[in-house]
Amino acid sequence: MISQVIKMVVMSMGVGFLVQVVQSSLSTNYLNSFLSQNLITILIALLAINSATLGIVLTKIRDLVEKHGNAQCFNSTKKQMILSIKEQIALIIFAVIFLTIVSSDVLMHYENLKLLLDAAVVGIFSYALFVLYDTAKGVLIIIDFDVNSEA
């Protein structure tokens, strides 16, 4: 589980740095400005969407367990769901911290640090999108789940 989180952090930071390079090449600051104004709201909305979606998935899992038993088959699924919620709460906390630091006037003299923090903010957004993708993928797996083929 930890290796999965580390992989996601590295991928998200890579996306963040790539976006910063592209923005610099295009002489634009659009995404940074947009995220500084909207990231917290987006993350809270994605957490709400994810929570509602997980509720639907849990209902489907409960139906499967009631019909066929074998609840322990879904222990890994439960752990991944809890991890998903924890990740999203951590993303909100990190977003508040990084956006607060990025908006500080003290950083105006440290261009490289500002670049790093801007990349981290975009990385947080990317990570949230990866979590949303994983949740959607999980819904499709549960919907298509066939007990007979899994047994």
mmCIF file with all atom_site columns, C-alpha atoms in Angstrom:
data_model
loop_
_atom_site.group_PDB
_atom_site.id
_atom_site.type_symbol
_atom_site.label_atom_id
_atom_site.label_alt_id
_atom_site.label_comp_id
_atom_site.label_asym_id
_atom_site.label_entity_id
_atom_site.label_seq_id
_atom_site.pdbx_PDB_ins_code
_atom_site.Cartn_x
_atom_site.Cartn_y
_atom_site.Cartn_z
_atom_site.occupancy
_atom_site.B_iso_or_equiv
_atom_site.pdbx_formal_charge
_atom_site.auth_seq_id
_atom_site.auth_comp_id
_atom_site.auth_asym_id
_atom_site.auth_atom_id
_atom_site.pdbx_PDB_model_num
ATOM 1   C CA . MET A 1 1   ? 0.000   0.000   0.000   1.00 0.00 ? 1   MET A CA 1
ATOM 2   C CA . ILE A 1 2   ? 2.816   2.434   0.852   1.00 0.00 ? 2   ILE A CA 1
ATOM 3   C CA . SER A 1 3   ? 4.613   1.665   -2.400  1.00 0.00 ? 3   SER A CA 1
ATOM 4   C CA . GLN A 1 4   ? 1.394   2.423   -4.272  1.00 0.00 ? 4   GLN A CA 1
ATOM 5   C CA . VAL A 1 5   ? 1.117   5.824   -2.560  1.00 0.00 ? 5   VAL A CA 1
ATOM 6   C CA . ILE A 1 6   ? 4.785   6.631   -3.237  1.00 0.00 ? 6   ILE A CA 1
ATOM 7   C CA . LYS A 1 7   ? 4.322   5.712   -6.909  1.00 0.00 ? 7   LYS A CA 1
ATOM 8   C CA . MET A 1 8   ? 1.299   8.028   -7.122  1.00 0.00 ? 8   MET A CA 1
ATOM 9   C CA . VAL A 1 9   ? 3.198   10.880  -5.424  1.00 0.00 ? 9   VAL A CA 1
ATOM 10  C CA . VAL A 1 10  ? 6.114   10.529  -7.841  1.00 0.00 ? 10  VAL A CA 1
ATOM 11  C CA . MET A 1 11  ? 3.805   10.398  -10.863 1.00 0.00 ? 11  MET A CA 1
ATOM 12  C CA . SER A 1 12  ? 1.819   13.399  -9.629  1.00 0.00 ? 12  SER A CA 1
ATOM 13  C CA . MET A 1 13  ? 4.923   15.464  -8.946  1.00 0.00 ? 13  MET A CA 1
ATOM 14  C CA . GLY A 1 14  ? 6.206   14.511  -12.401 1.00 0.00 ? 14  GLY A CA 1
ATOM 15  C CA . VAL A 1 15  ? 2.978   15.801  -13.903 1.00 0.00 ? 15  VAL A CA 1
ATOM 16  C CA . GLY A 1 16  ? 3.316   18.938  -11.768 1.00 0.00 ? 16  GLY A CA 1
ATOM 17  C CA . PHE A 1 17  ? 6.835   19.653  -12.990 1.00 0.00 ? 17  PHE A CA 1
ATOM 18  C CA . LEU A 1 18  ? 5.902   18.909  -16.589 1.00 0.00 ? 18  LEU A CA 1
ATOM 19  C CA . VAL A 1 19  ? 2.979   21.327  -16.382 1.00 0.00 ? 19  VAL A CA 1
ATOM 20  C CA . GLN A 1 20  ? 5.264   23.998  -14.905 1.00 0.00 ? 20  GLN A CA 1
ATOM 21  C CA . VAL A 1 21  ? 7.747   23.546  -17.760 1.00 0.00 ? 21  VAL A CA 1
ATOM 22  C CA . VAL A 1 22  ? 4.952   23.788  -20.339 1.00 0.00 ? 22  VAL A CA 1
ATOM 23  C CA . GLN A 1 23  ? 3.498   26.876  -18.652 1.00 0.00 ? 23  GLN A CA 1
ATOM 24  C CA . SER A 1 24  ? 6.936   28.482  -18.579 1.00 0.00 ? 24  SER A CA 1
ATOM 25  C CA . SER A 1 25  ? 7.491   27.680  -22.257 1.00 0.00 ? 25  SER A CA 1
ATOM 26  C CA . LEU A 1 26  ? 4.146   29.220  -23.131 1.00 0.00 ? 26  LEU A CA 1
ATOM 27  C CA . SER A 1 27  ? 4.726   32.234  -20.848 1.00 0.00 ? 27  SER A CA 1
ATOM 28  C CA . THR A 1 28  ? 1.480   31.615  -18.996 1.00 0.00 ? 28  THR A CA 1
ATOM 29  C CA . ASN A 1 29  ? 0.506   31.197  -15.385 1.00 0.00 ? 29  ASN A CA 1
ATOM 30  C CA . TYR A 1 30  ? -3.124  30.235  -16.022 1.00 0.00 ? 30  TYR A CA 1
ATOM 31  C CA . LEU A 1 31  ? -3.240  26.861  -14.259 1.00 0.00 ? 31  LEU A CA 1
ATOM 32  C CA . ASN A 1 32  ? -1.374  28.156  -11.204 1.00 0.00 ? 32  ASN A CA 1
ATOM 33  C CA . SER A 1 33  ? -3.794  31.075  -10.925 1.00 0.00 ? 33  SER A CA 1
ATOM 34  C CA . PHE A 1 34  ? -6.807  28.834  -11.452 1.00 0.00 ? 34  PHE A CA 1
ATOM 35  C CA . LEU A 1 35  ? -5.671  26.298  -8.851  1.00 0.00 ? 35  LEU A CA 1
ATOM 36  C CA . SER A 1 36  ? -4.783  28.975  -6.312  1.00 0.00 ? 36  SER A CA 1
ATOM 37  C CA . GLN A 1 37  ? -8.400  30.159  -6.475  1.00 0.00 ? 37  GLN A CA 1
ATOM 38  C CA . ASN A 1 38  ? -10.216 26.833  -6.873  1.00 0.00 ? 38  ASN A CA 1
ATOM 39  C CA . LEU A 1 39  ? -8.128  23.859  -5.725  1.00 0.00 ? 39  LEU A CA 1
ATOM 40  C CA . ILE A 1 40  ? -9.593  23.524  -2.225  1.00 0.00 ? 40  ILE A CA 1
ATOM 41  C CA . THR A 1 41  ? -13.146 23.660  -3.598  1.00 0.00 ? 41  THR A CA 1
ATOM 42  C CA . ILE A 1 42  ? -12.318 21.101  -6.281  1.00 0.00 ? 42  ILE A CA 1
ATOM 43  C CA . LEU A 1 43  ? -10.710 18.751  -3.762  1.00 0.00 ? 43  LEU A CA 1
ATOM 44  C CA . ILE A 1 44  ? -13.683 18.957  -1.388  1.00 0.00 ? 44  ILE A CA 1
ATOM 45  C CA . ALA A 1 45  ? -16.076 18.324  -4.283  1.00 0.00 ? 45  ALA A CA 1
ATOM 46  C CA . LEU A 1 46  ? -14.026 15.316  -5.414  1.00 0.00 ? 46  LEU A CA 1
ATOM 47  C CA . LEU A 1 47  ? -14.026 13.986  -1.832  1.00 0.00 ? 47  LEU A CA 1
ATOM 48  C CA . ALA A 1 48  ? -17.825 14.293  -1.754  1.00 0.00 ? 48  ALA A CA 1
ATOM 49  C CA . ILE A 1 49  ? -18.145 12.564  -5.129  1.00 0.00 ? 49  ILE A CA 1
ATOM 50  C CA . ASN A 1 50  ? -15.757 9.824   -4.053  1.00 0.00 ? 50  ASN A CA 1
ATOM 51  C CA . SER A 1 51  ? -17.616 9.286   -0.762  1.00 0.00 ? 51  SER A CA 1
ATOM 52  C CA . ALA A 1 52  ? -20.977 9.016   -2.528  1.00 0.00 ? 52  ALA A CA 1
ATOM 53  C CA . THR A 1 53  ? -19.510 6.655   -5.100  1.00 0.00 ? 53  THR A CA 1
ATOM 54  C CA . LEU A 1 54  ? -17.950 4.486   -2.413  1.00 0.00 ? 54  LEU A CA 1
ATOM 55  C CA . GLY A 1 55  ? -21.358 4.318   -0.736  1.00 0.00 ? 55  GLY A CA 1
ATOM 56  C CA . ILE A 1 56  ? -22.844 2.931   -3.924  1.00 0.00 ? 56  ILE A CA 1
ATOM 57  C CA . VAL A 1 57  ? -19.986 0.437   -4.271  1.00 0.00 ? 57  VAL A CA 1
ATOM 58  C CA . LEU A 1 58  ? -20.424 -0.675  -0.659  1.00 0.00 ? 58  LEU A CA 1
ATOM 59  C CA . THR A 1 59  ? -24.134 -1.239  -1.282  1.00 0.00 ? 59  THR A CA 1
ATOM 60  C CA . LYS A 1 60  ? -23.306 -3.468  -4.246  1.00 0.00 ? 60  LYS A CA 1
ATOM 61  C CA . ILE A 1 61  ? -20.693 -5.327  -2.189  1.00 0.00 ? 61  ILE A CA 1
ATOM 62  C CA . ARG A 1 62  ? -23.201 -5.811  0.639   1.00 0.00 ? 62  ARG A CA 1
ATOM 63  C CA . ASP A 1 63  ? -25.674 -7.285  -1.866  1.00 0.00 ? 63  ASP A CA 1
ATOM 64  C CA . LEU A 1 64  ? -23.027 -9.677  -3.164  1.00 0.00 ? 64  LEU A CA 1
ATOM 65  C CA . VAL A 1 65  ? -22.066 -10.746 0.362   1.00 0.00 ? 65  VAL A CA 1
ATOM 66  C CA . GLU A 1 66  ? -25.702 -11.309 1.355   1.00 0.00 ? 66  GLU A CA 1
ATOM 67  C CA . LYS A 1 67  ? -26.358 -13.413 -1.751  1.00 0.00 ? 67  LYS A CA 1
ATOM 68  C CA . HIS A 1 68  ? -23.136 -15.390 -1.836  1.00 0.00 ? 68  HIS A CA 1
ATOM 69  C CA . GLY A 1 69  ? -21.386 -14.915 1.517   1.00 0.00 ? 69  GLY A CA 1
ATOM 70  C CA . ASN A 1 70  ? -17.602 -14.813 1.652   1.00 0.00 ? 70  ASN A CA 1
ATOM 71  C CA . ALA A 1 71  ? -17.249 -11.248 2.998   1.00 0.00 ? 71  ALA A CA 1
ATOM 72  C CA . GLN A 1 72  ? -13.493 -11.668 3.503   1.00 0.00 ? 72  GLN A CA 1
ATOM 73  C CA . CYS A 1 73  ? -13.072 -11.521 -0.288  1.00 0.00 ? 73  CYS A CA 1
ATOM 74  C CA . PHE A 1 74  ? -13.633 -7.781  -0.026  1.00 0.00 ? 74  PHE A CA 1
ATOM 75  C CA . ASN A 1 75  ? -11.179 -7.006  2.816   1.00 0.00 ? 75  ASN A CA 1
ATOM 76  C CA . SER A 1 76  ? -8.630  -5.618  0.358   1.00 0.00 ? 76  SER A CA 1
ATOM 77  C CA . THR A 1 77  ? -11.350 -3.524  -1.271  1.00 0.00 ? 77  THR A CA 1
ATOM 78  C CA . LYS A 1 78  ? -12.309 -2.066  2.105   1.00 0.00 ? 78  LYS A CA 1
ATOM 79  C CA . LYS A 1 79  ? -8.683  -1.165  2.851   1.00 0.00 ? 79  LYS A CA 1
ATOM 80  C CA . GLN A 1 80  ? -8.350  0.554   -0.527  1.00 0.00 ? 80  GLN A CA 1
ATOM 81  C CA . MET A 1 81  ? -11.533 2.537   0.091   1.00 0.00 ? 81  MET A CA 1
ATOM 82  C CA . ILE A 1 82  ? -10.264 3.739   3.461   1.00 0.00 ? 82  ILE A CA 1
ATOM 83  C CA . LEU A 1 83  ? -6.914  4.624   1.886   1.00 0.00 ? 83  LEU A CA 1
ATOM 84  C CA . SER A 1 84  ? -8.709  6.602   -0.815  1.00 0.00 ? 84  SER A CA 1
ATOM 85  C CA . ILE A 1 85  ? -10.554 8.731   1.757   1.00 0.00 ? 85  ILE A CA 1
ATOM 86  C CA . LYS A 1 86  ? -7.364  9.258   3.792   1.00 0.00 ? 86  LYS A CA 1
ATOM 87  C CA . GLU A 1 87  ? -5.480  10.295  0.648   1.00 0.00 ? 87  GLU A CA 1
ATOM 88  C CA . GLN A 1 88  ? -8.117  12.843  -0.257  1.00 0.00 ? 88  GLN A CA 1
ATOM 89  C CA . ILE A 1 89  ? -8.187  14.354  3.226   1.00 0.00 ? 89  ILE A CA 1
ATOM 90  C CA . ALA A 1 90  ? -4.381  14.562  3.167   1.00 0.00 ? 90  ALA A CA 1
ATOM 91  C CA . LEU A 1 91  ? -4.544  16.241  -0.252  1.00 0.00 ? 91  LEU A CA 1
ATOM 92  C CA . ILE A 1 92  ? -6.856  18.919  1.148   1.00 0.00 ? 92  ILE A CA 1
ATOM 93  C CA . ILE A 1 93  ? -4.509  19.541  4.080   1.00 0.00 ? 93  ILE A CA 1
ATOM 94  C CA . PHE A 1 94  ? -1.426  19.688  1.839   1.00 0.00 ? 94  PHE A CA 1
ATOM 95  C CA . ALA A 1 95  ? -3.233  21.974  -0.594  1.00 0.00 ? 95  ALA A CA 1
ATOM 96  C CA . VAL A 1 96  ? -4.033  24.442  2.189   1.00 0.00 ? 96  VAL A CA 1
ATOM 97  C CA . ILE A 1 97  ? -0.411  24.368  3.373   1.00 0.00 ? 97  ILE A CA 1
ATOM 98  C CA . PHE A 1 98  ? 1.174   24.714  -0.068  1.00 0.00 ? 98  PHE A CA 1
ATOM 99  C CA . LEU A 1 99  ? -1.264  27.361  -1.292  1.00 0.00 ? 99  LEU A CA 1
ATOM 100 C CA . THR A 1 100 ? -0.639  29.370  1.870   1.00 0.00 ? 100 THR A CA 1
ATOM 101 C CA . ILE A 1 101 ? 3.122   29.186  1.392   1.00 0.00 ? 101 ILE A CA 1
ATOM 102 C CA . VAL A 1 102 ? 2.927   29.931  -2.359  1.00 0.00 ? 102 VAL A CA 1
ATOM 103 C CA . SER A 1 103 ? 0.865   33.054  -1.715  1.00 0.00 ? 103 SER A CA 1
ATOM 104 C CA . SER A 1 104 ? 3.426   34.380  0.778   1.00 0.00 ? 104 SER A CA 1
ATOM 105 C CA . ASP A 1 105 ? 5.347   37.491  -0.250  1.00 0.00 ? 105 ASP A CA 1
ATOM 106 C CA . VAL A 1 106 ? 8.471   36.014  1.333   1.00 0.00 ? 106 VAL A CA 1
ATOM 107 C CA . LEU A 1 107 ? 8.822   33.590  -1.587  1.00 0.00 ? 107 LEU A CA 1
ATOM 108 C CA . MET A 1 108 ? 9.069   36.289  -4.225  1.00 0.00 ? 108 MET A CA 1
ATOM 109 C CA . HIS A 1 109 ? 12.873  36.206  -3.846  1.00 0.00 ? 109 HIS A CA 1
ATOM 110 C CA . TYR A 1 110 ? 13.156  32.403  -4.208  1.00 0.00 ? 110 TYR A CA 1
ATOM 111 C CA . GLU A 1 111 ? 12.116  31.565  -7.758  1.00 0.00 ? 111 GLU A CA 1
ATOM 112 C CA . ASN A 1 112 ? 13.184  27.893  -7.567  1.00 0.00 ? 112 ASN A CA 1
ATOM 113 C CA . LEU A 1 113 ? 11.222  27.334  -4.367  1.00 0.00 ? 113 LEU A CA 1
ATOM 114 C CA . LYS A 1 114 ? 8.150   28.927  -5.931  1.00 0.00 ? 114 LYS A CA 1
ATOM 115 C CA . LEU A 1 115 ? 8.540   26.604  -8.939  1.00 0.00 ? 115 LEU A CA 1
ATOM 116 C CA . LEU A 1 116 ? 8.759   23.593  -6.610  1.00 0.00 ? 116 LEU A CA 1
ATOM 117 C CA . LEU A 1 117 ? 5.680   24.650  -4.658  1.00 0.00 ? 117 LEU A CA 1
ATOM 118 C CA . ASP A 1 118 ? 3.690   25.423  -7.816  1.00 0.00 ? 118 ASP A CA 1
ATOM 119 C CA . ALA A 1 119 ? 4.627   21.973  -9.140  1.00 0.00 ? 119 ALA A CA 1
ATOM 120 C CA . ALA A 1 120 ? 3.472   20.467  -5.830  1.00 0.00 ? 120 ALA A CA 1
ATOM 121 C CA . VAL A 1 121 ? 0.116   22.253  -6.101  1.00 0.00 ? 121 VAL A CA 1
ATOM 122 C CA . VAL A 1 122 ? -0.396  20.906  -9.631  1.00 0.00 ? 122 VAL A CA 1
ATOM 123 C CA . GLY A 1 123 ? 0.804   17.528  -8.335  1.00 0.00 ? 123 GLY A CA 1
ATOM 124 C CA . ILE A 1 124 ? -1.903  17.605  -5.656  1.00 0.00 ? 124 ILE A CA 1
ATOM 125 C CA . PHE A 1 125 ? -4.503  18.269  -8.335  1.00 0.00 ? 125 PHE A CA 1
ATOM 126 C CA . SER A 1 126 ? -3.079  15.428  -10.461 1.00 0.00 ? 126 SER A CA 1
ATOM 127 C CA . TYR A 1 127 ? -3.118  13.049  -7.505  1.00 0.00 ? 127 TYR A CA 1
ATOM 128 C CA . ALA A 1 128 ? -6.773  13.886  -6.869  1.00 0.00 ? 128 ALA A CA 1
ATOM 129 C CA . LEU A 1 129 ? -7.571  13.074  -10.490 1.00 0.00 ? 129 LEU A CA 1
ATOM 130 C CA . PHE A 1 130 ? -5.733  9.748   -10.177 1.00 0.00 ? 130 PHE A CA 1
ATOM 131 C CA . VAL A 1 131 ? -7.827  8.921   -7.077  1.00 0.00 ? 131 VAL A CA 1
ATOM 132 C CA . LEU A 1 132 ? -10.992 9.819   -8.963  1.00 0.00 ? 132 LEU A CA 1
ATOM 133 C CA . TYR A 1 133 ? -9.911  7.560   -11.839 1.00 0.00 ? 133 TYR A CA 1
ATOM 134 C CA . ASP A 1 134 ? -9.219  4.669   -9.438  1.00 0.00 ? 134 ASP A CA 1
ATOM 135 C CA . THR A 1 135 ? -12.641 5.089   -7.855  1.00 0.00 ? 135 THR A CA 1
ATOM 136 C CA . ALA A 1 136 ? -14.358 5.093   -11.237 1.00 0.00 ? 136 ALA A CA 1
ATOM 137 C CA . LYS A 1 137 ? -12.378 2.017   -12.248 1.00 0.00 ? 137 LYS A CA 1
ATOM 138 C CA . GLY A 1 138 ? -13.450 0.313   -9.017  1.00 0.00 ? 138 GLY A CA 1
ATOM 139 C CA . VAL A 1 139 ? -17.107 1.052   -9.727  1.00 0.00 ? 139 VAL A CA 1
ATOM 140 C CA . LEU A 1 140 ? -16.826 -0.570  -13.142 1.00 0.00 ? 140 LEU A CA 1
ATOM 141 C CA . ILE A 1 141 ? -15.141 -3.626  -11.652 1.00 0.00 ? 141 ILE A CA 1
ATOM 142 C CA . ILE A 1 142 ? -17.853 -4.029  -9.007  1.00 0.00 ? 142 ILE A CA 1
ATOM 143 C CA . ILE A 1 143 ? -20.647 -3.545  -11.534 1.00 0.00 ? 143 ILE A CA 1
ATOM 144 C CA . ASP A 1 144 ? -19.155 -6.236  -13.789 1.00 0.00 ? 144 ASP A CA 1
ATOM 145 C CA . PHE A 1 145 ? -18.279 -8.536  -10.857 1.00 0.00 ? 145 PHE A CA 1
ATOM 146 C CA . ASP A 1 146 ? -19.384 -12.116 -11.430 1.00 0.00 ? 146 ASP A CA 1
ATOM 147 C CA . VAL A 1 147 ? -19.203 -14.380 -8.381  1.00 0.00 ? 147 VAL A CA 1
ATOM 148 C CA . ASN A 1 148 ? -19.023 -17.538 -10.478 1.00 0.00 ? 148 ASN A CA 1
ATOM 149 C CA . SER A 1 149 ? -15.973 -16.376 -12.433 1.00 0.00 ? 149 SER A CA 1
ATOM 150 C CA . GLU A 1 150 ? -14.178 -15.167 -9.281  1.00 0.00 ? 150 GLU A CA 1
ATOM 151 C CA . ALA A 1 151 ? -14.705 -18.352 -7.258  1.00 0.00 ? 151 ALA A CA 1
#
